[in-house]
GROMACS .gro file of N, CA and C in nm:
model
  192
    1MET      N    1   1.035   0.668  -1.834
    1MET     CA    2   0.921   0.618  -1.887
    1MET      C    3   0.818   0.756  -1.918
    2ARG      N    4   0.725   0.742  -1.999
    2ARG     CA    5   0.651   0.869  -2.039
    2ARG      C    6   0.506   0.813  -2.028
    3VAL      N    7   0.414   0.862  -1.957
    3VAL     CA    8   0.278   0.811  -1.949
    3VAL      C    9   0.180   0.912  -1.994
    4GLY      N   10   0.060   0.873  -2.026
    4GLY     CA   11  -0.060   0.969  -2.024
    4GLY      C   12  -0.160   0.904  -1.958
    5VAL      N   13  -0.244   0.980  -1.884
    5VAL     CA   14  -0.330   0.931  -1.785
    5VAL      C   15  -0.471   1.004  -1.813
    6ASP      N   16  -0.568   0.941  -1.812
    6ASP     CA   17  -0.718   1.010  -1.825
    6ASP      C   18  -0.780   0.972  -1.704
    7THR      N   19  -0.822   1.043  -1.624
    7THR     CA   20  -0.905   1.031  -1.502
    7THR      C   21  -1.048   1.059  -1.546
    8GLY      N   22  -1.136   0.956  -1.529
    8GLY     CA   23  -1.277   0.960  -1.576
    8GLY      C   24  -1.364   0.941  -1.446
    9GLY      N   25  -1.502   0.952  -1.451
    9GLY     CA   26  -1.597   0.930  -1.345
    9GLY      C   27  -1.596   0.781  -1.300
   10THR      N   28  -1.558   0.687  -1.394
   10THR     CA   29  -1.590   0.539  -1.356
   10THR      C   30  -1.430   0.491  -1.372
   11PHE      N   31  -1.343   0.505  -1.459
   11PHE     CA   32  -1.216   0.453  -1.482
   11PHE      C   33  -1.102   0.544  -1.501
   12THR      N   34  -0.988   0.510  -1.466
   12THR     CA   35  -0.876   0.587  -1.482
   12THR      C   36  -0.798   0.529  -1.561
   13ASP      N   37  -0.765   0.558  -1.688
   13ASP     CA   38  -0.687   0.494  -1.796
   13ASP      C   39  -0.527   0.539  -1.794
   14LEU      N   40  -0.440   0.451  -1.825
   14LEU     CA   41  -0.295   0.490  -1.825
   14LEU      C   42  -0.258   0.426  -1.944
   15VAL      N   43  -0.178   0.500  -2.032
   15VAL     CA   44  -0.094   0.438  -2.148
   15VAL      C   45   0.053   0.476  -2.127
   16ALA      N   46   0.131   0.393  -2.134
   16ALA     CA   47   0.285   0.395  -2.119
   16ALA      C   48   0.346   0.410  -2.257
   17ASP      N   49   0.454   0.484  -2.262
   17ASP     CA   50   0.532   0.465  -2.401
   17ASP      C   51   0.572   0.351  -2.448
   18ASP      N   52   0.581   0.229  -2.378
   18ASP     CA   53   0.593   0.110  -2.435
   18ASP      C   54   0.485   0.030  -2.472
   19GLY      N   55   0.360   0.087  -2.476
   19GLY     CA   56   0.247   0.021  -2.531
   19GLY      C   57   0.176  -0.046  -2.419
   20ARG      N   58   0.209  -0.044  -2.283
   20ARG     CA   59   0.129  -0.097  -2.186
   20ARG      C   60  -0.002  -0.006  -2.161
   21VAL      N   61  -0.092  -0.061  -2.139
   21VAL     CA   62  -0.228  -0.003  -2.121
   21VAL      C   63  -0.285  -0.066  -1.980
   22VAL      N   64  -0.333   0.030  -1.904
   22VAL     CA   65  -0.394   0.002  -1.759
   22VAL      C   66  -0.511   0.075  -1.748
   23LYS      N   67  -0.639  -0.008  -1.682
   23LYS     CA   68  -0.743   0.065  -1.639
   23LYS      C   69  -0.791  -0.012  -1.509
   24VAL      N   70  -0.798   0.113  -1.427
   24VAL     CA   71  -0.825   0.108  -1.274
   24VAL      C   72  -0.963   0.169  -1.261
   25PRO      N   73  -1.009   0.140  -1.130
   25PRO     CA   74  -1.134   0.218  -1.088
   25PRO      C   75  -1.089   0.361  -1.036
   26SER      N   76  -1.187   0.450  -1.082
   26SER     CA   77  -1.147   0.593  -1.047
   26SER      C   78  -1.190   0.617  -0.902
   27THR      N   79  -1.127   0.713  -0.831
   27THR     CA   80  -1.147   0.763  -0.679
   27THR      C   81  -1.192   0.907  -0.711
   28PRO      N   82  -1.309   0.929  -0.705
   28PRO     CA   83  -1.374   1.048  -0.737
   28PRO      C   84  -1.312   1.149  -0.620
   29ASP      N   85  -1.322   1.092  -0.505
   29ASP     CA   86  -1.292   1.173  -0.386
   29ASP      C   87  -1.126   1.213  -0.390
   30ASP      N   88  -1.050   1.148  -0.459
   30ASP     CA   89  -0.920   1.178  -0.460
   30ASP      C   90  -0.852   1.125  -0.582
   31PRO      N   91  -0.860   1.176  -0.713
   31PRO     CA   92  -0.813   1.118  -0.848
   31PRO      C   93  -0.682   1.075  -0.816
   32ALA      N   94  -0.589   1.138  -0.751
   32ALA     CA   95  -0.464   1.107  -0.738
   32ALA      C   96  -0.421   0.975  -0.703
   33ARG      N   97  -0.523   0.898  -0.619
   33ARG     CA   98  -0.507   0.763  -0.577
   33ARG      C   99  -0.531   0.690  -0.679
   34ALA      N  100  -0.608   0.713  -0.777
   34ALA     CA  101  -0.634   0.620  -0.883
   34ALA      C  102  -0.514   0.629  -0.980
   35VAL      N  103  -0.453   0.749  -1.002
   35VAL     CA  104  -0.331   0.767  -1.089
   35VAL      C  105  -0.220   0.690  -1.020
   36ALA      N  106  -0.207   0.720  -0.888
   36ALA     CA  107  -0.113   0.621  -0.833
   36ALA      C  108  -0.117   0.486  -0.834
   37SER      N  109  -0.229   0.433  -0.827
   37SER     CA  110  -0.271   0.270  -0.858
   37SER      C  111  -0.217   0.254  -0.986
   38ALA      N  112  -0.257   0.324  -1.096
   38ALA     CA  113  -0.233   0.291  -1.221
   38ALA      C  114  -0.081   0.271  -1.243
   39LEU      N  115   0.000   0.381  -1.197
   39LEU     CA  116   0.132   0.387  -1.210
   39LEU      C  117   0.209   0.276  -1.123
   40ALA      N  118   0.139   0.212  -1.024
   40ALA     CA  119   0.195   0.111  -0.950
   40ALA      C  120   0.176  -0.027  -1.028
   41SER      N  121   0.065  -0.028  -1.121
   41SER     CA  122   0.046  -0.136  -1.208
   41SER      C  123   0.150  -0.159  -1.338
   42VAL      N  124   0.204  -0.054  -1.356
   42VAL     CA  125   0.322  -0.044  -1.465
   42VAL      C  126   0.447  -0.047  -1.375
   43GLY      N  127   0.477  -0.080  -1.276
   43GLY     CA  128   0.613  -0.086  -1.204
   43GLY      C  129   0.621   0.009  -1.101
   44GLY      N  130   0.551   0.110  -1.090
   44GLY     CA  131   0.561   0.214  -0.980
   44GLY      C  132   0.678   0.326  -0.997
   45GLU      N  133   0.765   0.317  -1.105
   45GLU     CA  134   0.864   0.397  -1.118
   45GLU      C  135   0.802   0.556  -1.153
   46ARG      N  136   0.867   0.644  -1.104
   46ARG     CA  137   0.816   0.803  -1.139
   46ARG      C  138   0.867   0.842  -1.283
   47PRO      N  139   0.752   0.845  -1.348
   47PRO     CA  140   0.756   0.880  -1.502
   47PRO      C  141   0.847   1.002  -1.542
   48ALA      N  142   0.917   1.004  -1.642
   48ALA     CA  143   0.992   1.126  -1.689
   48ALA      C  144   0.878   1.225  -1.728
   49VAL      N  145   0.759   1.202  -1.787
   49VAL     CA  146   0.655   1.278  -1.839
   49VAL      C  147   0.517   1.218  -1.805
   50LEU      N  148   0.441   1.291  -1.739
   50LEU     CA  149   0.301   1.247  -1.705
   50LEU      C  150   0.201   1.349  -1.776
   51ALA      N  151   0.135   1.301  -1.870
   51ALA     CA  152   0.050   1.382  -1.937
   51ALA      C  153  -0.091   1.333  -1.891
   52HIS      N  154  -0.192   1.440  -1.843
   52HIS     CA  155  -0.302   1.396  -1.780
   52HIS      C  156  -0.400   1.482  -1.860
   53GLY      N  157  -0.513   1.411  -1.856
   53GLY     CA  158  -0.643   1.476  -1.920
   53GLY      C  159  -0.742   1.404  -1.822
   54THR      N  160  -0.874   1.469  -1.826
   54THR     CA  161  -0.995   1.419  -1.755
   54THR      C  162  -1.118   1.447  -1.845
   55THR      N  163  -1.200   1.356  -1.835
   55THR     CA  164  -1.321   1.345  -1.894
   55THR      C  165  -1.437   1.382  -1.805
   56VAL      N  166  -1.412   1.389  -1.687
   56VAL     CA  167  -1.513   1.422  -1.574
   56VAL      C  168  -1.588   1.528  -1.594
   57ALA      N  169  -1.520   1.650  -1.640
   57ALA     CA  170  -1.611   1.773  -1.673
   57ALA      C  171  -1.680   1.771  -1.795
   58THR      N  172  -1.618   1.713  -1.900
   58THR     CA  173  -1.691   1.680  -2.032
   58THR      C  174  -1.807   1.609  -2.026
   59ASN      N  175  -1.796   1.496  -1.949
   59ASN     CA  176  -1.915   1.403  -1.936
   59ASN      C  177  -2.018   1.468  -1.866
   60ALA      N  178  -1.983   1.562  -1.765
   60ALA     CA  179  -2.102   1.615  -1.703
   60ALA      C  180  -2.164   1.728  -1.768
   61LEU      N  181  -2.082   1.790  -1.873
   61LEU     CA  182  -2.154   1.889  -1.955
   61LEU      C  183  -2.248   1.800  -2.051
   62LEU      N  184  -2.211   1.697  -2.115
   62LEU     CA  185  -2.276   1.628  -2.206
   62LEU      C  186  -2.397   1.555  -2.152
   63GLU      N  187  -2.403   1.521  -2.021
   63GLU     CA  188  -2.491   1.444  -1.960
   63GLU      C  189  -2.624   1.550  -1.899
   64GLY      N  190  -2.558   1.663  -1.884
   64GLY     CA  191  -2.642   1.750  -1.817
   64GLY      C  192  -2.650   1.719  -1.666
   0.00000   0.00000   0.00000
């Protein structure tokens, strides 16, 4: 399985290569917890590829 994950300030989104999409609440104190929660929602298997991005810094810049 290959997945893409975006950790944001409010939600963490995951898209798997088979088309599954998951949205879980973000955990700003430990973003890895939200990523683990999203992975658990799609079966919990360790992905062969995990592409990660974040909008936290972008949003902070845009919102001042």
